[in-house]
Short mmCIF file of C-alpha atoms and ligand atoms in Angstrom, two decimals:
data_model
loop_
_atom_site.label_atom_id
_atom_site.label_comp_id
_atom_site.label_asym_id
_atom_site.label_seq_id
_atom_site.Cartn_x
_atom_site.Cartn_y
_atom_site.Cartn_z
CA UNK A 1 12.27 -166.39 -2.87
CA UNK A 2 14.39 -169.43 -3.37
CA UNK A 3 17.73 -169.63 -0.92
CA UNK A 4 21.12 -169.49 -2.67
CA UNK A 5 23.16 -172.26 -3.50
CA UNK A 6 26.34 -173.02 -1.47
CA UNK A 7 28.73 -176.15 -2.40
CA UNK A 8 32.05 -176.90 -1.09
CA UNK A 9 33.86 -179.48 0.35
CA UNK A 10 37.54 -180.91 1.38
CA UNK A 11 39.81 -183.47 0.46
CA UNK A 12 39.30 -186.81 1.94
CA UNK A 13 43.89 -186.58 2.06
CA UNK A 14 45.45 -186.66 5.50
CA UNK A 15 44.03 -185.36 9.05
CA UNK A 16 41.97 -182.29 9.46
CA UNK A 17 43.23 -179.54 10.64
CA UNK A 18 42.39 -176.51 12.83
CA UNK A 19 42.83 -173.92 9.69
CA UNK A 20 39.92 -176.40 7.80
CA UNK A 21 38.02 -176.07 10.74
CA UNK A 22 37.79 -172.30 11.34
CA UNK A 23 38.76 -171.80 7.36
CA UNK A 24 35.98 -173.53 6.22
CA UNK A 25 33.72 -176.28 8.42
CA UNK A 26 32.77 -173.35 11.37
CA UNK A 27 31.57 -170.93 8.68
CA UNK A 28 29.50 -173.34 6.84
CA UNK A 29 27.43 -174.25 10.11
CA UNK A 30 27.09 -170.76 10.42
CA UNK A 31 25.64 -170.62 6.72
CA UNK A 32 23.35 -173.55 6.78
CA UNK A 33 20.30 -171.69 8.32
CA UNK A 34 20.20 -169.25 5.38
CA UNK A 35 20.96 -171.05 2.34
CA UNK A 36 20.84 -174.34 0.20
CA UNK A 37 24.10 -176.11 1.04
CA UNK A 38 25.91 -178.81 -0.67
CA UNK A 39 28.88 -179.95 1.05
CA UNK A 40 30.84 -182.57 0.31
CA UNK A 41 34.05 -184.92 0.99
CA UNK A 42 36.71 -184.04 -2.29
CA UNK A 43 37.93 -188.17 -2.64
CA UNK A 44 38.54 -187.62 -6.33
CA UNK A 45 40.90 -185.09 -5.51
CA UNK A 46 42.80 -186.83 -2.90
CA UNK A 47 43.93 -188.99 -6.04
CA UNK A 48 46.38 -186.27 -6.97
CA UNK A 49 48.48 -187.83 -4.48
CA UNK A 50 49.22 -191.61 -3.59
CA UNK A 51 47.21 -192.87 -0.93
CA UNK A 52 46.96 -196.16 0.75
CA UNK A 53 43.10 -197.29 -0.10
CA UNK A 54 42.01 -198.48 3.32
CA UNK A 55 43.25 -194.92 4.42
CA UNK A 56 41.63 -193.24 1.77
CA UNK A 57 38.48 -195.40 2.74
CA UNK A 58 38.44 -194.16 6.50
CA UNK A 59 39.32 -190.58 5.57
CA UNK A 60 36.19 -190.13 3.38
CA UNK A 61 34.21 -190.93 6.40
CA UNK A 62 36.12 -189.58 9.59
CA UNK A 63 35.70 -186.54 7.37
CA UNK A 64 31.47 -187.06 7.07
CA UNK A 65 31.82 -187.64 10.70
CA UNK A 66 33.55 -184.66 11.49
CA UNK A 67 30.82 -182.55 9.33
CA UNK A 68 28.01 -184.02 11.57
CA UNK A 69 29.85 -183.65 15.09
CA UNK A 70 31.01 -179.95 14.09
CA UNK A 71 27.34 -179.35 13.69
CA UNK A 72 26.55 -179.57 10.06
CA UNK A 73 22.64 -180.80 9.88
CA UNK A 74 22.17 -184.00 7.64
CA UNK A 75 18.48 -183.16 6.93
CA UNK A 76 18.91 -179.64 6.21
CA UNK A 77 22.48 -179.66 4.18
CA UNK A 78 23.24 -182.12 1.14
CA UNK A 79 25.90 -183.41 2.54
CA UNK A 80 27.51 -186.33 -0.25
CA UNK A 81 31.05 -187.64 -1.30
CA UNK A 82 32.14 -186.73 -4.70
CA UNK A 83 32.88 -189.82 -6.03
CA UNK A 84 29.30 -191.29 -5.71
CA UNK A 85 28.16 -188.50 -8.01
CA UNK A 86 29.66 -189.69 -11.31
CA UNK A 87 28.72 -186.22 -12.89
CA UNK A 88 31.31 -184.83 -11.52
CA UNK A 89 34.13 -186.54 -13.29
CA UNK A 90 32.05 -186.00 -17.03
CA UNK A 91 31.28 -182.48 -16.68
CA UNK A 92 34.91 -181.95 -14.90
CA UNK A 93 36.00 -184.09 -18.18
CA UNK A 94 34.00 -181.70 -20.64
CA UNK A 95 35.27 -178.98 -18.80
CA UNK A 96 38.98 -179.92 -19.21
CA UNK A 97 38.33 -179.19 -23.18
CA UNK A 98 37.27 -175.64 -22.36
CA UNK A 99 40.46 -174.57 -20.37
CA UNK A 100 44.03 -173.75 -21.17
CA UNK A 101 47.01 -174.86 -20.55
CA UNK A 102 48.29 -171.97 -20.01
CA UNK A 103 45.54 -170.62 -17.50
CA UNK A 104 46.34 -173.75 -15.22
CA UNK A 105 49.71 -173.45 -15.34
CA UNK A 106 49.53 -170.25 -13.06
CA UNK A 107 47.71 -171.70 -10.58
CA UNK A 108 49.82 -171.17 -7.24
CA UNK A 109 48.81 -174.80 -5.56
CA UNK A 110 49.90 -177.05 -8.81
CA UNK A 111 53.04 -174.72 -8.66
CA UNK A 112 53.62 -175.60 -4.76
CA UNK A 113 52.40 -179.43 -5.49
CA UNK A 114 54.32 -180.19 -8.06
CA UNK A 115 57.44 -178.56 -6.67
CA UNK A 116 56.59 -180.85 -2.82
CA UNK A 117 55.80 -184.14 -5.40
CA UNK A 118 58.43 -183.93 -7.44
CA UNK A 119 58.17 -187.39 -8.52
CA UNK A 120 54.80 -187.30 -8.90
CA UNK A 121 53.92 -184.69 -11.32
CA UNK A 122 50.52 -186.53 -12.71
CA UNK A 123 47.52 -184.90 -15.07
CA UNK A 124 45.24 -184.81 -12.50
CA UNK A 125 47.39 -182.44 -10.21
CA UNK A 126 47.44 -180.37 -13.29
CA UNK A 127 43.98 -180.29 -14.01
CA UNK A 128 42.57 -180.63 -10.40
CA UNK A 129 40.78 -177.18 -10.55
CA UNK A 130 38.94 -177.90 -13.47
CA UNK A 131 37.32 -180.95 -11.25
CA UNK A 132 36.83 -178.96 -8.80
CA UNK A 133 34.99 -176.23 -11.39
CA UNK A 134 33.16 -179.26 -12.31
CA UNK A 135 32.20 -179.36 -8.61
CA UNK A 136 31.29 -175.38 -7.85
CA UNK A 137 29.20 -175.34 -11.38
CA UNK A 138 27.31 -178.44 -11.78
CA UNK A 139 25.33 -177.22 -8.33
CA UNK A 140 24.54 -174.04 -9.83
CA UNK A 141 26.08 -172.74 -6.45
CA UNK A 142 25.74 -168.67 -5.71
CA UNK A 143 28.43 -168.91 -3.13
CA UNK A 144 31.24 -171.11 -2.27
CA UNK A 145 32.59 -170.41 1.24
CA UNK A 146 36.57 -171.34 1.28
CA UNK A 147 39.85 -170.16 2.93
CA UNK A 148 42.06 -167.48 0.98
CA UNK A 149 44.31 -170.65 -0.43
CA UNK A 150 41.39 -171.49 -2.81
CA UNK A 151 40.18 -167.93 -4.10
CA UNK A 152 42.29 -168.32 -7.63
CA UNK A 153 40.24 -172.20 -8.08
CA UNK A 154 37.29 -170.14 -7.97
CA UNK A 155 38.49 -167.10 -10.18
CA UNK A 156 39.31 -170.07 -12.64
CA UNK A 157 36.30 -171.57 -12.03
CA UNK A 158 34.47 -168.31 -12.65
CA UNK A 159 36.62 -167.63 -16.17
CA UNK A 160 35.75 -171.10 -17.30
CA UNK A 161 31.71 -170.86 -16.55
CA UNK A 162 31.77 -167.05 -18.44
CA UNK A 163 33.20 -169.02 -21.53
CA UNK A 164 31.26 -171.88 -21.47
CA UNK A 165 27.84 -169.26 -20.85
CA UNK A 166 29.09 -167.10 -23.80
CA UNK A 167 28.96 -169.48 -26.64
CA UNK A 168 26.39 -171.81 -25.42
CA UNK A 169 23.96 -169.26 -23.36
CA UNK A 170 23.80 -169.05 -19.59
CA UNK A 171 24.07 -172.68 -18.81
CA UNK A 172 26.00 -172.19 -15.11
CA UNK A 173 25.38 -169.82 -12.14
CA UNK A 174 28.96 -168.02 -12.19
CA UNK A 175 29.75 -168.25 -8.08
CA UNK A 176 31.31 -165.68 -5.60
CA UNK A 177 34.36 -166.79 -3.12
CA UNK A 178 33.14 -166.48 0.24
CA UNK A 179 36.28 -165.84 2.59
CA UNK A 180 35.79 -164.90 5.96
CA UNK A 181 38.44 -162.29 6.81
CA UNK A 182 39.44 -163.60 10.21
CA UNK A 183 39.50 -167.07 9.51
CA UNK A 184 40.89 -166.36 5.80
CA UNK A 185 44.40 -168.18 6.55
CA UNK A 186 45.20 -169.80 9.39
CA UNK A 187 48.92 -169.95 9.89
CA UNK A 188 51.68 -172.29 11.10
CA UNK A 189 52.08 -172.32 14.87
CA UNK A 190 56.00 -172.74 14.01
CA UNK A 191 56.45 -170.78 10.99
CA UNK A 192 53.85 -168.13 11.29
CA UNK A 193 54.50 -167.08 7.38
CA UNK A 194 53.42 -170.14 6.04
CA UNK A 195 49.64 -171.68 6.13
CA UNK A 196 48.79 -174.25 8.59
CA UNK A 197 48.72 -177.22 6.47
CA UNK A 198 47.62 -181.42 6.62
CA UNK A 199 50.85 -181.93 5.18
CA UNK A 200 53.31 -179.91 7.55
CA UNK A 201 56.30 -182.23 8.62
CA UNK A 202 57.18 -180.20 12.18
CA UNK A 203 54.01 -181.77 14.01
CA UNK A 204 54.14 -178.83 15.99
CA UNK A 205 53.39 -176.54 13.92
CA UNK A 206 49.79 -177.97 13.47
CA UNK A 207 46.46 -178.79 15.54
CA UNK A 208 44.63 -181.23 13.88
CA UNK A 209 41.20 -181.32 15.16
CA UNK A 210 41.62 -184.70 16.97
CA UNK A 211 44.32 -183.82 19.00
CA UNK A 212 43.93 -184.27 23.04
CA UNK A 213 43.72 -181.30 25.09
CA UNK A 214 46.96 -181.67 26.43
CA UNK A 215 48.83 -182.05 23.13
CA UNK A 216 46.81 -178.87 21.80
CA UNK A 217 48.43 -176.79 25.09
CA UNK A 218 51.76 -178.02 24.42
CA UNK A 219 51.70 -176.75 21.12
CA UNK A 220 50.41 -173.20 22.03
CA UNK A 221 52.56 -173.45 24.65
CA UNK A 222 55.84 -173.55 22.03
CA UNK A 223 53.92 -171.52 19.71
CA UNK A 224 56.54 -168.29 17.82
CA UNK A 225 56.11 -165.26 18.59
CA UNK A 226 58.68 -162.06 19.47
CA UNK A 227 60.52 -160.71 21.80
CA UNK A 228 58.49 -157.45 22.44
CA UNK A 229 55.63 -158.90 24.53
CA UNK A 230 53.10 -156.94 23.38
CA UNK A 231 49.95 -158.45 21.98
CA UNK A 232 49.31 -156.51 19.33
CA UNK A 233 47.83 -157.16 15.43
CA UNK A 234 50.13 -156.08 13.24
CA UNK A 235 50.55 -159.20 10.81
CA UNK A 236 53.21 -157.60 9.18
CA UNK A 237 56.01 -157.66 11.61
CA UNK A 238 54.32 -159.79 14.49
CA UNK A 239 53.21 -162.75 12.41
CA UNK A 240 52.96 -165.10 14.86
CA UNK A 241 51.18 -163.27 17.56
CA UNK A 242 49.14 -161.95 14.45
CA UNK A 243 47.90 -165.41 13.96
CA UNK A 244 47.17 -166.15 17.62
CA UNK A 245 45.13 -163.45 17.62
CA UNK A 246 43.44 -164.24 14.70
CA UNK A 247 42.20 -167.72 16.00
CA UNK A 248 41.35 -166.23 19.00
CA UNK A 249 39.36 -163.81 17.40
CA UNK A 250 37.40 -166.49 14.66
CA UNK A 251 36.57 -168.57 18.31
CA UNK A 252 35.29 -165.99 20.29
CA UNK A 253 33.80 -163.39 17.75
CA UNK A 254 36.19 -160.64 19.49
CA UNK A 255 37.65 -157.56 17.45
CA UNK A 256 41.50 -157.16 17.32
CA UNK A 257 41.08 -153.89 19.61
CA UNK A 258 39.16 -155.84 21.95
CA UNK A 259 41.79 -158.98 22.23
CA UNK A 260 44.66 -156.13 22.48
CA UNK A 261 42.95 -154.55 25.24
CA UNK A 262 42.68 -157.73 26.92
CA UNK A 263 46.14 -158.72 27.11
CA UNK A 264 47.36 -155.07 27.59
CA UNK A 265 50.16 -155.71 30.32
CA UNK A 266 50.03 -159.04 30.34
CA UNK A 267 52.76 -161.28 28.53
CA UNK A 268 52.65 -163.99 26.27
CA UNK A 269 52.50 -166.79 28.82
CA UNK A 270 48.64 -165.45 29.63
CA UNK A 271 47.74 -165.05 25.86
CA UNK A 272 48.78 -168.55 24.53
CA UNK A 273 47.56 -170.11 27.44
CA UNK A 274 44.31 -168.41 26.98
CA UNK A 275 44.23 -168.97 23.04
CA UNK A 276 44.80 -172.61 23.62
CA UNK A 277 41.99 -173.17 25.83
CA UNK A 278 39.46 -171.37 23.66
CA UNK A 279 40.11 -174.10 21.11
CA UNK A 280 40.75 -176.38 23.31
CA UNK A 281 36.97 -176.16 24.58
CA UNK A 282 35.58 -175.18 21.48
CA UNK A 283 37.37 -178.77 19.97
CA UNK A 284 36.27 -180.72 22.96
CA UNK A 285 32.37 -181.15 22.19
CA UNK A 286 32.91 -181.76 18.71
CA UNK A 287 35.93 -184.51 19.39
CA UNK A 288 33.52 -186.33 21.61
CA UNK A 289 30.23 -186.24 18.94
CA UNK A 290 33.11 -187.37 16.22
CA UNK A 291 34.09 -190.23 18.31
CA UNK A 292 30.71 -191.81 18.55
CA UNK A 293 29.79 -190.49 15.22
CA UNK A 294 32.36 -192.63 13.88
CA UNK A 295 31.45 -196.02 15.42
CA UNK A 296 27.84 -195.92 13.90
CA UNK A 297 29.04 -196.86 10.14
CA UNK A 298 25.47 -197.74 9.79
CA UNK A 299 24.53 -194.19 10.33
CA UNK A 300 27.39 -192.54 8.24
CA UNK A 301 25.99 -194.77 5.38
CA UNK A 302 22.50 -193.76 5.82
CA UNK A 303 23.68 -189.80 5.67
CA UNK A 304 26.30 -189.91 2.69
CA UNK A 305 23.38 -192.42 0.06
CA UNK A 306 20.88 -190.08 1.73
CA UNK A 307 22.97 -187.05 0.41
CA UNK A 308 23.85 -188.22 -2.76
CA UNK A 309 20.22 -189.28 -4.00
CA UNK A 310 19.55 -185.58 -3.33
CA UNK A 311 22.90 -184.32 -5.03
CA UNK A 312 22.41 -186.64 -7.85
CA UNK A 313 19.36 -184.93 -8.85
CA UNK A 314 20.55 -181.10 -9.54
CA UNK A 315 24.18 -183.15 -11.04
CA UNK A 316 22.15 -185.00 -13.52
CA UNK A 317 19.77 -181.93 -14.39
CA UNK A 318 22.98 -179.63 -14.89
CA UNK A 319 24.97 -182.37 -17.15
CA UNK A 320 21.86 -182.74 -19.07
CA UNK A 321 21.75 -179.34 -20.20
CA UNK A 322 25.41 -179.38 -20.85
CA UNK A 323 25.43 -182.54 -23.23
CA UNK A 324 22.11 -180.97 -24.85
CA UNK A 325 23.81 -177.70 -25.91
CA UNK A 326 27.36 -179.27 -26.59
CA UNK A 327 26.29 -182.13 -29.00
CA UNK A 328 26.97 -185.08 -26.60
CA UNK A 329 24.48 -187.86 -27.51
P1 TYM B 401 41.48 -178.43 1.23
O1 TYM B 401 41.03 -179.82 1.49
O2 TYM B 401 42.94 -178.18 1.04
O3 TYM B 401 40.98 -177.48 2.36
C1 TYM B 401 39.62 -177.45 2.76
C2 TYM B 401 39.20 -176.06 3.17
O4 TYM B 401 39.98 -175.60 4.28
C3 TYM B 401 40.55 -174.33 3.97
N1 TYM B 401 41.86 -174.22 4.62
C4 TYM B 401 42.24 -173.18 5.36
N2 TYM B 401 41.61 -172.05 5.71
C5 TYM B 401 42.27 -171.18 6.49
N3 TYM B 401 43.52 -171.41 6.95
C6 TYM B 401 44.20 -172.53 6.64
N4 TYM B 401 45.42 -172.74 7.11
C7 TYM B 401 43.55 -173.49 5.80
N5 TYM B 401 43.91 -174.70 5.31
C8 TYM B 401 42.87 -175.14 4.58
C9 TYM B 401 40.66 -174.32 2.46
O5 TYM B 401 40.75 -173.03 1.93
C10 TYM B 401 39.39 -175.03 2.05
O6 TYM B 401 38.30 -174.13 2.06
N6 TYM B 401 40.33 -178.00 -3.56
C11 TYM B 401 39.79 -177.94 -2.24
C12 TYM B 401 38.67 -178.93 -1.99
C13 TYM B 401 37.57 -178.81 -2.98
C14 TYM B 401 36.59 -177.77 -3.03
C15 TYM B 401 35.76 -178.10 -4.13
C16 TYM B 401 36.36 -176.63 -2.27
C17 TYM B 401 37.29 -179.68 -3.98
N7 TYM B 401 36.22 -179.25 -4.68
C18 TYM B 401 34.70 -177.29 -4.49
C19 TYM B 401 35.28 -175.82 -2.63
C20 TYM B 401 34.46 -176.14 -3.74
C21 TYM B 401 40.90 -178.26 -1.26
O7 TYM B 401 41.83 -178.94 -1.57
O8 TYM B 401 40.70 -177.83 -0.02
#
């Protein structure tokens, strides 16, 4: 039987972070084994927001590079960036003319985007999950393995491919979310009700994936928590000891009974301190691969024309079809 289709990727905007990592990267090198993956660097996205082009540039590949040294196979995953597959912006075009306004409108990110750019409210913010339908649909993908942030791009996505299928026949694969519960939404080491995101402006509040071991400490080390000293999941009134737990738990594989009985009598010095070293040696092979990784241009070049010779060829297939049944000469 053939293996099902994964796709997804990440915007090429800003430095990763560890909610990417355990969100999304960790579970797809988990999933790469089992199925057909297609993962891949979002740069068309990252034009939603202004970007200096050299920076844009060395995103794109200190993303790839991150891929490889987290452990993503080049010769068994497709592994491409968007832009090189120019499919993606015609089918996300054609898609654009089978979605409303109105369905767009309440997605939750363009809500959030457009109320952090204020003075950048452009088209493409707008539209952005059409492109990113475009993405999910032109692989035929069974699965697309995402944090919780992205579930209502791929309900949209869904709604879109069920209209498109219904007047033209089944042209697209309609794809499941795949959100892994304990990695499902990583939150902000300073403000524990609010997702740990590229874009936070309290630096603390965030480990990107290249900080140094000591930095990472220091930030677990003036991590929020309460004043009951308890380690204990309860998300709801502990947030921030919630979400301490719940990286601790997508690191080491342990249940939330199983970290509680850990830390029974022990405070929250102990737990951070022991939180921030699992990441902190979970981080350290990968930062090491990524720094070497990133030197050899000549072999990031060979991976990404490699992947997109292979992407290019189920793209071009599914666009085909498309034009064929639409009318597109
Ligand atoms: P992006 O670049 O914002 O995030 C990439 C992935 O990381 C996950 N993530 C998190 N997971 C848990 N906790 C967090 N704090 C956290 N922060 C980020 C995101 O859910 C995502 O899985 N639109 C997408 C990129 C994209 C895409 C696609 C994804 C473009 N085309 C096609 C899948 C399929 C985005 O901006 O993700």
């Amino acid at each position: 039987m053939d293996k099902k289709i994964i796709l997804s990727g990440i915007q090429a905007t800003g430095k990763l972070t560890l909610g990417n990592y355990l969100g999304a990267i960790d579970n797809w090198v988990k999933m790469q084994e089992e199925y057909d993956c297609y993962y891949m660097i979002a740069n068309l996205h990252s034009l939603t927001v202004r970007n200096d082009p050299e920076e844009l540039k060395n995103n794109t590949l200190k993303i790839l590079a991150i891929y490889i040294a987290a452990g993503l196979d080049p010769n068994k995953n497709t592994i491409f960036i968007q832009s090189q597959i120019k499919e993606h912006a015609e089918l996300g075009w054609i898609l654009d003319c089978y979605t409303y306004m109105g369905e767009l409108s309440r997605m939750t990110q363009f809500k959030d985007k457009s109320a952090k750019h204020a003075d950048n409210i452009n088209a493409g913010l707008f539209t952005y999950p059409v492109l990113m339908a475009a993405d999910i649909l032109l692989y035929q993908a069974d699965l697309v393995p995402v944090g919780e942030d992205q579930r209502q791009h791929l309900e949209i996505t869904r709604d879109i491919a069920e209209r498109f299928n219904k007047v033209y026949g089944k042209t697209f694969v309609i794809p499941d979310a795949y959100v892994r519960k304990e990695s499902a939404r990583i939150m902000g080491l300073q403000d524990p009700e609010s997702k740990m995101s590229k874009s936070a402006t309290n630096l603390n509040d965030v480990i990107f994936l290249e900080d140094e071991p000591e930095v990472i400490l220091k930030k677990f080390k003036k991590a929020v928590t309460d004043s009951e000293n308890k380690v204990k999941f309860d998300p709801e009134n502990k947030p921030g000891v919630s979400n301490l737990m719940q990286i601790y738990s997508s690191i080491t594989s342990k249940t939330m009974p199983e970290i509680e009985s850990e830390f029974n009598g022990k405070g929250y010095g102990d737990f951070k301190m022991t939180v921030a070293n699992s990441v902190i040696d979970k981080l350290k092979p990968i930062q090491e691969k990524y720094k070497e990784i990133l030197n050899n241009k000549e072999y990031l070049e060979e991976i990404y024309t490699k992947g997109a010779e292979n992407a290019r060829k189920m793209a071009s297939k599914t666009l085909e079809d498309v034009k064929q049944k639409i009318g597109i000469l």
